[in-house]
Amino acid sequence: MRIKFCGTTSLADMQCAIDAGCDALGFIMGVTHRSSDVVTPKEAAKMIRELPPFIEPVAVTHLQETEDLIRLVKDSHCTTLQIQDTIEPSEIDVIRDALPYLKIVKAVHVTDDSAVKTGKRYEPYADALILDTRTREKIGGTGIPHDWNISATIVATSAIPVILAGGLTPENVREAIRKVRPYGVDVHTGVKKDGVRNPERTLAFAREARCALPNSWNEG
């Protein structure tokens, strides 16, 4: 099970995730609502220089304009872009043409059954979907789970990898994975304690996620 830890703001955050055996690290940049975990592209680039091989740096952003997204990726040196807000599917091709090396993950907010249709709309353009929760105030980092039955439907019918996010914690990630069977999981607030990424919770999350399914399923 692939694991992304989001909201990386410091080398201590980064090392905590590395020690837990993460596959990807999310750097939140360019937001439309207040977040304590926002970094600048320059700050992200500085941390990414210290990142060991085989761990993917992900630019997580609320920006919607194509030129802004391309500039964000270039300035931060991320190799994956996670688009949290709405964007025309055809604009994803524009970004891909400008940055051929880039992997693009499109967020789908699971508020009701319409999320299935939304996922299908972006499926031909994105490299993966990430299923997240949103509120009136926030389009990510809510700490609130959504309906995993809808997520399971999206995973079962998707032609591209699907990552599960939204309110995951060490206490519920095993159940979530068994229910949804995603390609990977993404956690942000669920591994925090007193407002910062907690080593014990981070390790516990990784352990629970990786033992959620039999090896035969993961290898298949």
XYZ file of N, CA and C in Angstrom:
660
model
N 0.838 -1.190 0.000
C 0.000 0.000 0.000
C 0.876 1.245 0.000
N 0.668 2.092 -0.968
C 1.466 3.314 -1.086
C 0.911 4.389 -0.157
N 1.833 5.162 0.444
C 1.435 6.114 1.478
C 2.025 7.489 1.195
N 1.154 8.502 1.234
C 1.595 9.892 1.125
C 1.261 10.620 2.427
N 2.248 11.329 2.954
C 2.029 12.197 4.107
C 2.002 13.629 3.596
N 0.898 14.338 3.850
C 0.708 15.677 3.314
C 0.910 16.735 4.396
N 1.155 17.977 3.950
C 1.328 19.073 4.888
C 2.722 19.165 5.462
N 3.729 18.844 4.670
C 5.126 18.893 5.114
C 5.587 20.346 5.179
N 6.062 20.772 6.346
C 6.467 22.170 6.519
C 7.904 22.338 6.997
N 8.557 21.235 7.342
C 9.897 21.340 7.913
C 10.691 20.069 7.630
N 12.008 20.155 7.850
C 12.847 18.967 7.711
C 12.479 17.917 8.747
N 12.012 18.365 9.922
C 11.571 17.415 10.953
C 10.339 16.645 10.477
N 9.374 17.357 9.852
C 8.209 16.687 9.260
C 8.653 15.668 8.223
N 9.585 16.081 7.386
C 10.054 15.236 6.301
C 10.728 13.981 6.844
N 11.589 14.135 7.831
C 12.295 12.985 8.398
C 11.339 12.028 9.085
N 10.326 12.586 9.728
C 9.305 11.769 10.383
C 8.630 10.843 9.372
N 8.278 11.376 8.206
C 7.627 10.590 7.161
C 8.587 9.590 6.531
N 9.831 10.014 6.329
C 10.849 9.110 5.763
C 11.058 7.920 6.688
N 11.149 8.187 7.978
C 11.350 7.112 8.965
C 10.192 6.119 8.958
N 9.017 6.596 8.583
C 7.843 5.721 8.527
C 7.753 4.965 7.199
N 8.676 5.250 6.277
C 8.694 4.542 4.997
C 7.712 5.076 3.980
N 7.554 6.400 3.942
C 6.581 6.988 3.019
C 7.002 6.792 1.559
N 6.018 6.858 0.679
C 6.260 6.814 -0.759
C 6.223 8.204 -1.378
N 5.524 9.129 -0.726
C 5.379 10.483 -1.248
C 5.184 11.468 -0.110
N 5.587 12.713 -0.369
C 5.419 13.801 0.584
C 4.685 14.946 -0.098
N 3.662 15.483 0.559
C 2.907 16.587 0.004
C 3.331 17.919 0.593
N 3.514 18.909 -0.287
C 3.857 20.268 0.116
C 2.703 21.175 -0.319
N 2.017 21.777 0.649
C 0.839 22.588 0.359
C 1.281 24.002 -0.001
N 0.906 24.430 -1.210
C 1.330 25.737 -1.728
C 0.205 26.336 -2.554
N 0.040 27.647 -2.483
C -0.972 28.300 -3.290
C -2.366 27.896 -2.857
N -2.837 28.462 -1.727
C -4.116 28.043 -1.153
C -5.134 29.181 -1.208
N -6.412 28.807 -1.116
C -7.494 29.786 -1.105
C -8.166 29.882 0.249
N -7.771 29.017 1.188
C -8.266 29.137 2.557
C -7.094 29.007 3.517
N -7.275 29.487 4.720
C -6.181 29.517 5.697
C -5.757 28.107 6.087
N -4.466 27.895 6.138
C -3.900 26.615 6.577
C -2.587 26.888 7.297
N -2.364 26.171 8.385
C -1.120 26.349 9.146
C 0.046 25.625 8.486
N -0.228 24.857 7.436
C 0.800 24.012 6.838
C 1.213 24.460 5.439
N 0.972 25.707 5.114
C 1.356 26.227 3.799
C 2.838 26.575 3.787
N 3.500 26.237 2.679
C 4.889 26.641 2.471
C 4.983 27.355 1.129
N 6.050 28.083 0.917
C 6.281 28.717 -0.378
C 6.985 27.718 -1.298
N 6.911 27.913 -2.612
C 7.664 27.050 -3.523
C 9.157 27.029 -3.200
N 9.698 28.161 -2.810
C 11.126 28.224 -2.457
C 11.430 27.370 -1.242
N 10.553 27.417 -0.232
C 10.745 26.587 0.963
C 10.631 25.111 0.627
N 9.668 24.768 -0.226
C 9.516 23.368 -0.640
C 10.749 22.886 -1.386
N 11.249 23.700 -2.306
C 12.425 23.317 -3.092
C 13.630 23.063 -2.190
N 13.776 23.868 -1.158
C 14.895 23.705 -0.234
C 14.804 22.377 0.508
N 13.592 21.998 0.924
C 13.404 20.709 1.596
C 13.592 19.549 0.627
N 13.077 19.707 -0.585
C 13.144 18.629 -1.569
C 14.590 18.292 -1.924
N 15.473 19.279 -1.860
C 16.901 19.010 -2.112
C 17.461 17.998 -1.115
N 16.851 17.897 0.059
C 17.312 16.963 1.092
C 16.581 15.619 1.046
N 15.671 15.480 0.110
C 14.863 14.266 0.033
C 15.668 13.125 -0.592
N 15.677 11.941 0.029
C 16.406 10.812 -0.553
C 15.706 10.272 -1.796
N 16.387 9.424 -2.574
C 15.776 8.869 -3.788
C 14.537 8.027 -3.489
N 13.704 7.903 -4.505
C 12.524 7.025 -4.508
C 11.390 7.513 -3.613
N 11.397 8.785 -3.235
C 10.267 9.389 -2.533
C 9.791 10.572 -3.371
N 8.510 10.572 -3.703
C 7.963 11.550 -4.648
C 7.542 12.842 -3.940
N 8.049 14.001 -4.376
C 7.571 15.274 -3.839
C 6.345 15.754 -4.624
N 5.275 16.067 -3.895
C 3.996 16.401 -4.511
C 3.607 17.844 -4.175
N 3.341 18.639 -5.204
C 2.830 19.993 -5.015
C 1.315 19.917 -4.881
N 0.814 20.240 -3.702
C -0.626 20.198 -3.425
C -1.131 21.638 -3.419
N -2.085 21.956 -4.291
C -2.450 23.358 -4.449
C -3.926 23.560 -4.767
N -4.415 24.761 -4.410
C -5.772 25.176 -4.744
C -5.792 26.051 -5.997
N -4.628 26.367 -6.540
C -4.553 27.211 -7.727
C -5.276 26.546 -8.898
N -5.832 27.371 -9.794
C -6.613 26.843 -10.910
C -6.110 27.295 -12.283
N -5.407 28.402 -12.316
C -4.932 28.905 -13.604
C -3.730 28.089 -14.090
N -3.762 27.706 -15.346
C -2.731 26.830 -15.902
C -1.324 27.397 -15.728
N -1.142 28.662 -16.053
C 0.185 29.276 -15.949
C 0.679 29.282 -14.503
N -0.228 29.516 -13.559
C 0.150 29.511 -12.146
C 0.577 28.113 -11.696
N -0.121 27.111 -12.183
C 0.205 25.730 -11.812
C 1.561 25.314 -12.373
N 1.818 25.679 -13.609
C 3.105 25.346 -14.229
C 4.246 26.033 -13.482
N 4.058 27.305 -13.140
C 5.095 28.058 -12.428
C 5.335 27.451 -11.034
N 4.267 27.046 -10.378
C 4.393 26.457 -9.041
C 5.256 25.200 -9.076
N 5.008 24.335 -10.054
C 5.776 23.099 -10.178
C 7.246 23.410 -10.459
N 7.486 24.306 -11.379
C 8.870 24.656 -11.728
C 9.616 25.239 -10.530
N 8.969 26.134 -9.796
C 9.632 26.812 -8.687
C 9.861 25.897 -7.486
N 8.973 24.941 -7.294
C 9.083 24.054 -6.126
C 9.927 22.815 -6.396
N 10.123 22.470 -7.668
C 10.861 21.274 -8.084
C 10.119 19.981 -7.734
N 8.803 20.061 -7.575
C 8.018 18.853 -7.354
C 7.881 18.077 -8.666
N 7.690 16.771 -8.553
C 7.553 15.929 -9.739
C 6.132 15.386 -9.910
N 5.270 15.677 -8.941
C 3.849 15.357 -9.047
C 3.057 16.598 -8.650
N 1.964 16.849 -9.358
C 1.082 17.972 -9.064
C -0.279 17.433 -8.660
N -0.754 17.852 -7.482
C -2.079 17.475 -6.998
C -2.973 18.711 -7.051
N -3.947 18.686 -7.965
C -4.847 19.817 -8.179
C -6.104 19.603 -7.334
N -6.278 20.439 -6.312
C -7.376 20.257 -5.370
C -8.676 20.895 -5.834
N -8.592 21.955 -6.634
C -9.799 22.679 -7.023
C -10.212 22.304 -8.448
N -11.255 22.952 -8.916
C -11.803 22.664 -10.239
C -10.885 23.199 -11.340
N -10.738 22.418 -12.384
C -9.983 22.821 -13.570
C -10.602 22.094 -14.750
N -10.625 22.746 -15.905
C -11.131 22.072 -17.098
C -10.210 20.911 -17.442
N -10.747 19.735 -17.723
C -9.889 18.589 -18.043
C -8.878 18.874 -19.145
N -9.275 19.640 -20.165
C -8.365 19.925 -21.275
C -7.148 20.731 -20.826
N -7.274 21.489 -19.730
C -6.147 22.268 -19.216
C -5.059 21.356 -18.640
N -5.444 20.169 -18.216
C -4.456 19.210 -17.723
C -3.493 18.829 -18.846
N -4.019 18.718 -20.065
C -3.148 18.420 -21.204
C -2.162 19.555 -21.463
N -2.596 20.786 -21.258
C -1.711 21.940 -21.438
C -0.554 21.869 -20.450
N -0.866 21.547 -19.202
C 0.173 21.412 -18.175
C 1.121 20.269 -18.539
N 0.571 19.179 -19.008
C 1.394 18.010 -19.366
C 2.331 18.315 -20.535
N 1.846 19.085 -21.494
C 2.694 19.458 -22.630
C 3.851 20.339 -22.176
N 3.596 21.210 -21.199
C 4.634 22.108 -20.700
C 5.639 21.387 -19.813
N 5.169 20.345 -19.110
C 6.014 19.611 -18.158
C 5.840 18.115 -18.399
N 6.485 17.565 -19.416
C 6.254 16.168 -19.807
C 6.599 15.149 -18.723
N 7.491 15.492 -17.814
C 7.905 14.564 -16.760
C 6.888 14.470 -15.630
N 5.953 15.405 -15.572
C 5.083 15.579 -14.415
C 3.971 14.533 -14.358
N 3.716 14.003 -13.161
C 2.523 13.196 -12.908
C 1.464 14.113 -12.309
N 0.222 13.965 -12.770
C -0.847 14.863 -12.357
C -1.954 14.073 -11.665
N -2.246 14.480 -10.426
C -3.281 13.850 -9.615
C -4.417 14.854 -9.447
N -5.625 14.450 -9.783
C -6.776 15.361 -9.665
C -7.656 14.954 -8.491
N -7.943 15.914 -7.619
C -8.813 15.650 -6.477
C -10.271 15.554 -6.923
N -10.970 14.592 -6.357
C -12.414 14.454 -6.504
C -12.998 14.505 -5.096
N -13.850 15.470 -4.838
C -14.436 15.607 -3.510
C -15.694 14.749 -3.418
N -15.672 13.819 -2.489
C -16.766 12.853 -2.362
C -17.819 13.431 -1.426
N -18.755 14.146 -2.013
C -19.856 14.717 -1.238
C -21.149 13.914 -1.411
N -21.297 13.304 -2.581
C -22.451 12.455 -2.864
C -22.118 11.599 -4.082
N -23.114 10.920 -4.630
C -22.882 10.003 -5.755
C -22.364 10.703 -7.013
N -22.506 12.020 -7.088
C -22.014 12.740 -8.264
C -20.497 12.638 -8.399
N -19.820 12.264 -7.321
C -18.361 12.100 -7.373
C -17.956 11.024 -8.368
N -18.783 10.023 -8.567
C -18.475 8.957 -9.530
C -18.374 9.547 -10.935
N -19.333 10.403 -11.284
C -19.332 11.055 -12.593
C -18.152 12.010 -12.734
N -17.836 12.726 -11.654
C -16.699 13.647 -11.686
C -15.399 12.897 -11.930
N -15.231 11.780 -11.255
C -14.034 10.970 -11.467
C -13.903 10.519 -12.908
N -15.005 10.109 -13.511
C -14.987 9.669 -14.906
C -14.629 10.815 -15.849
N -15.011 12.035 -15.476
C -14.722 13.200 -16.318
C -13.216 13.459 -16.400
N -12.525 13.263 -15.288
C -11.088 13.546 -15.256
C -10.219 12.329 -15.597
N -10.804 11.167 -15.577
C -10.042 9.927 -15.759
C -9.189 9.889 -17.027
N -9.673 10.370 -18.170
C -8.839 10.297 -19.379
C -7.647 11.261 -19.369
N -7.618 12.194 -18.435
C -6.607 13.247 -18.461
C -5.575 13.135 -17.337
N -5.991 12.696 -16.169
C -5.106 12.638 -15.003
C -4.355 11.306 -14.950
N -3.261 11.286 -14.191
C -2.529 10.038 -13.950
C -3.127 9.266 -12.785
N -3.824 9.965 -11.906
C -4.485 9.341 -10.765
C -5.540 10.295 -10.229
N -6.486 9.750 -9.491
C -7.477 10.538 -8.765
C -7.185 10.431 -7.275
N -7.496 11.500 -6.530
C -7.428 11.423 -5.077
C -8.802 11.790 -4.534
N -9.374 10.926 -3.741
C -10.720 11.110 -3.210
C -10.622 11.778 -1.846
N -11.174 12.980 -1.751
C -11.010 13.783 -0.546
C -12.366 14.282 -0.060
N -12.323 14.899 1.118
C -13.510 15.495 1.724
C -13.408 17.005 1.619
N -14.549 17.674 1.477
C -14.535 19.129 1.496
C -15.657 19.641 2.391
N -15.466 20.844 2.891
C -16.498 21.538 3.649
C -16.752 22.877 2.963
N -17.631 23.680 3.526
C -17.890 24.997 2.960
C -16.631 25.859 2.986
N -15.798 25.639 4.017
C -14.605 26.469 4.204
C -13.342 25.877 3.594
N -13.263 24.560 3.486
C -12.016 23.921 3.098
C -12.212 22.925 1.966
N -11.199 22.845 1.068
C -11.234 21.835 -0.005
C -10.145 20.783 0.205
N -9.700 20.654 1.439
C -8.701 19.644 1.809
C -8.252 19.884 3.235
N -7.645 18.848 3.832
C -7.166 18.981 5.198
C -8.279 19.168 6.208
N -9.443 18.592 5.937
C -10.587 18.771 6.833
C -10.538 17.855 8.055
N -9.871 16.712 7.929
C -9.880 15.730 9.012
C -11.192 14.986 9.134
N -12.027 15.058 8.094
C -13.365 14.453 8.135
C -13.454 13.338 7.087
N -13.836 12.118 7.484
C -14.035 11.050 6.494
C -15.272 11.322 5.644
N -15.304 10.700 4.468
C -16.498 10.784 3.620
C -17.081 9.375 3.471
N -18.038 9.232 2.565
C -18.722 7.947 2.377
C -17.809 6.986 1.610
N -17.251 6.027 2.301
C -16.327 5.076 1.671
C -17.024 4.156 0.680
N -18.334 4.028 0.765
C -19.059 3.219 -0.223
C -18.955 3.857 -1.603
N -19.068 5.188 -1.648
C -18.922 5.889 -2.925
C -17.486 5.768 -3.419
N -16.538 5.921 -2.512
C -15.124 5.791 -2.885
C -14.835 4.404 -3.455
N -15.413 3.386 -2.849
C -15.193 2.013 -3.313
C -15.728 1.834 -4.734
N -16.840 2.465 -5.037
C -17.399 2.401 -6.388
C -16.462 3.051 -7.396
N -15.898 4.210 -7.023
C -14.970 4.897 -7.925
C -13.740 4.035 -8.184
N -13.185 3.447 -7.129
C -12.013 2.582 -7.278
C -12.326 1.394 -8.183
N -13.464 0.776 -7.967
C -13.814 -0.439 -8.717
C -14.025 -0.184 -10.202
N -14.372 1.053 -10.559
C -14.694 1.347 -11.956
C -13.653 2.226 -12.647
N -12.596 2.598 -11.936
C -11.610 3.512 -12.502
C -10.537 2.773 -13.300
N -10.150 3.384 -14.410
C -9.073 2.830 -15.242
C -7.701 3.347 -14.807
N -7.671 4.307 -13.898
C -6.402 4.853 -13.405
C -6.340 4.681 -11.888
N -5.140 4.778 -11.289
C -5.025 4.603 -9.843
C -5.866 5.619 -9.074
N -6.379 5.179 -7.934
C -7.192 6.043 -7.068
C -6.608 6.023 -5.663
N -6.360 7.215 -5.122
C -5.788 7.384 -3.786
C -6.903 7.827 -2.848
N -6.952 7.270 -1.661
C -7.980 7.617 -0.682
C -7.424 8.606 0.333
N -8.146 9.710 0.543
C -7.788 10.705 1.547
C -9.061 11.084 2.302
N -8.937 12.041 3.211
C -10.111 12.555 3.912
C -10.347 11.894 5.251
N -9.828 12.501 6.311
C -10.124 12.022 7.663
C -9.511 10.695 8.037
N -8.461 10.271 7.347
C -7.814 9.004 7.694
C -6.915 9.194 8.918
N -6.858 8.169 9.746
C -6.056 8.171 10.972
C -5.460 6.781 11.165
N -4.523 6.623 12.110
C -4.038 5.275 12.403
C -5.160 4.352 12.881
N -6.190 4.947 13.462
C -7.282 4.151 14.017
C -8.266 3.653 12.961
N -8.391 4.340 11.820
C -9.404 3.919 10.847
C -8.852 3.527 9.483
N -7.536 3.704 9.258
C -7.018 3.480 7.905
C -7.106 2.013 7.477
N -6.959 1.105 8.402
C -7.050 -0.308 8.019
C -8.451 -0.633 7.504
N -9.461 -0.176 8.230
C -10.843 -0.399 7.807
C -11.123 0.276 6.466
N -10.611 1.498 6.313
C -10.838 2.243 5.071
C -10.251 1.510 3.866
N -9.044 1.016 4.012
C -8.388 0.308 2.912
C -9.143 -0.971 2.560
N -9.576 -1.699 3.557
C -10.305 -2.939 3.291
C -11.641 -2.672 2.610
N -12.234 -1.527 2.933
C -13.520 -1.173 2.338
C -13.353 -0.661 0.908
N -12.359 0.208 0.690
C -12.231 0.935 -0.573
C -11.266 0.264 -1.554
N -10.219 -0.362 -1.020
C -9.167 -0.994 -1.824
C -8.495 -0.022 -2.801
N -7.967 1.079 -2.296
C -7.350 2.077 -3.162
C -5.935 1.684 -3.577
N -5.398 2.435 -4.509
C -3.992 2.300 -4.922
C -3.066 2.773 -3.805
N -3.506 3.813 -3.090
C -2.699 4.353 -1.997
C -3.567 5.173 -1.069
N -2.977 5.632 0.026
C -3.691 6.462 0.993
C -2.883 7.727 1.268
N -3.603 8.773 1.678
C -3.003 10.089 1.910
C -3.511 10.604 3.244
N -2.601 11.035 4.110
C -2.997 11.524 5.434
C -2.343 12.867 5.703
N -3.056 13.717 6.414
C -2.556 15.040 6.777
C -2.766 15.245 8.275
N -3.959 15.688 8.657
C -4.203 16.003 10.070
C -4.243 14.760 10.955
N -4.504 13.603 10.367
C -4.675 12.382 11.166
C -3.429 11.871 11.848
N -2.249 12.378 11.489
C -1.020 11.955 12.169
C -0.406 13.103 12.965
N -1.219 14.115 13.237
C -0.740 15.232 14.040
C -1.058 15.036 15.523
N -0.241 15.676 16.347
C -0.508 15.771 17.785
C -0.037 17.148 18.228
N -0.918 17.875 18.875
C -0.618 19.257 19.283
C -0.197 20.118 18.088
N -0.824 19.856 16.939
C -0.613 20.698 15.773
C 0.580 20.381 14.904
N 1.365 19.357 15.263
C 2.538 19.005 14.458
C 2.523 17.510 14.155
N 3.234 17.143 13.095
C 3.321 15.726 12.724
C 4.002 14.950 13.836
N 3.337 13.894 14.272
C 3.788 13.127 15.424
C 4.461 11.823 14.977
N 5.693 11.560 15.410
C 6.403 10.350 14.949
C 5.662 9.059 15.269
N 5.098 8.949 16.463
C 4.420 7.706 16.839
C 3.169 7.486 15.990
N 2.382 8.528 15.782
C 1.173 8.388 14.975
C 1.519 8.152 13.499
N 2.598 8.759 13.046
C 3.025 8.567 11.659
C 3.450 7.119 11.425
N 4.237 6.590 12.340
C 4.652 5.186 12.234
C 3.451 4.248 12.334
N 2.531 4.556 13.243
C 1.348 3.712 13.422
C 0.483 3.719 12.166
N 0.339 4.875 11.542
C -0.452 4.960 10.318
C 0.157 4.090 9.225
N 1.466 4.217 9.032
C 2.139 3.422 8.002
C 2.004 1.928 8.280
N 2.161 1.547 9.525
C 2.054 0.128 9.892
C 0.649 -0.404 9.618
N -0.367 0.349 10.038
C -1.749 -0.087 9.834
C -2.107 -0.143 8.345
N -1.627 0.826 7.589
C -1.937 0.846 6.155
C -1.309 -0.336 5.432
N -0.078 -0.647 5.781
C 0.651 -1.681 5.034
C 0.223 -3.101 5.401
N -0.410 -3.261 6.544
C -0.858 -4.621 6.892
C -2.368 -4.774 6.731
N -3.002 -3.801 6.072
C -4.454 -3.839 5.929
C -4.932 -4.932 4.987
N -4.142 -5.225 3.952
C -4.544 -6.203 2.946
C -3.495 -7.301 2.826
N -3.913 -8.509 2.424
C -2.944 -9.588 2.214
C -1.914 -9.220 1.160
N -0.718 -9.742 1.288
C 0.343 -9.484 0.305
C -0.075 -9.906 -1.101
N -0.843 -10.960 -1.187
C -1.251 -11.455 -2.505
C -2.086 -10.430 -3.240
N -2.909 -9.640 -2.507
C -3.701 -8.602 -3.167
C -2.789 -7.478 -3.639
N -1.880 -7.048 -2.757
C -0.976 -5.958 -3.114
C -0.116 -6.312 -4.318
N 0.321 -7.551 -4.371
C 1.210 -7.969 -5.455
C 0.430 -8.178 -6.752
N -0.870 -8.383 -6.643
C -1.661 -8.618 -7.841
C -2.013 -7.341 -8.536
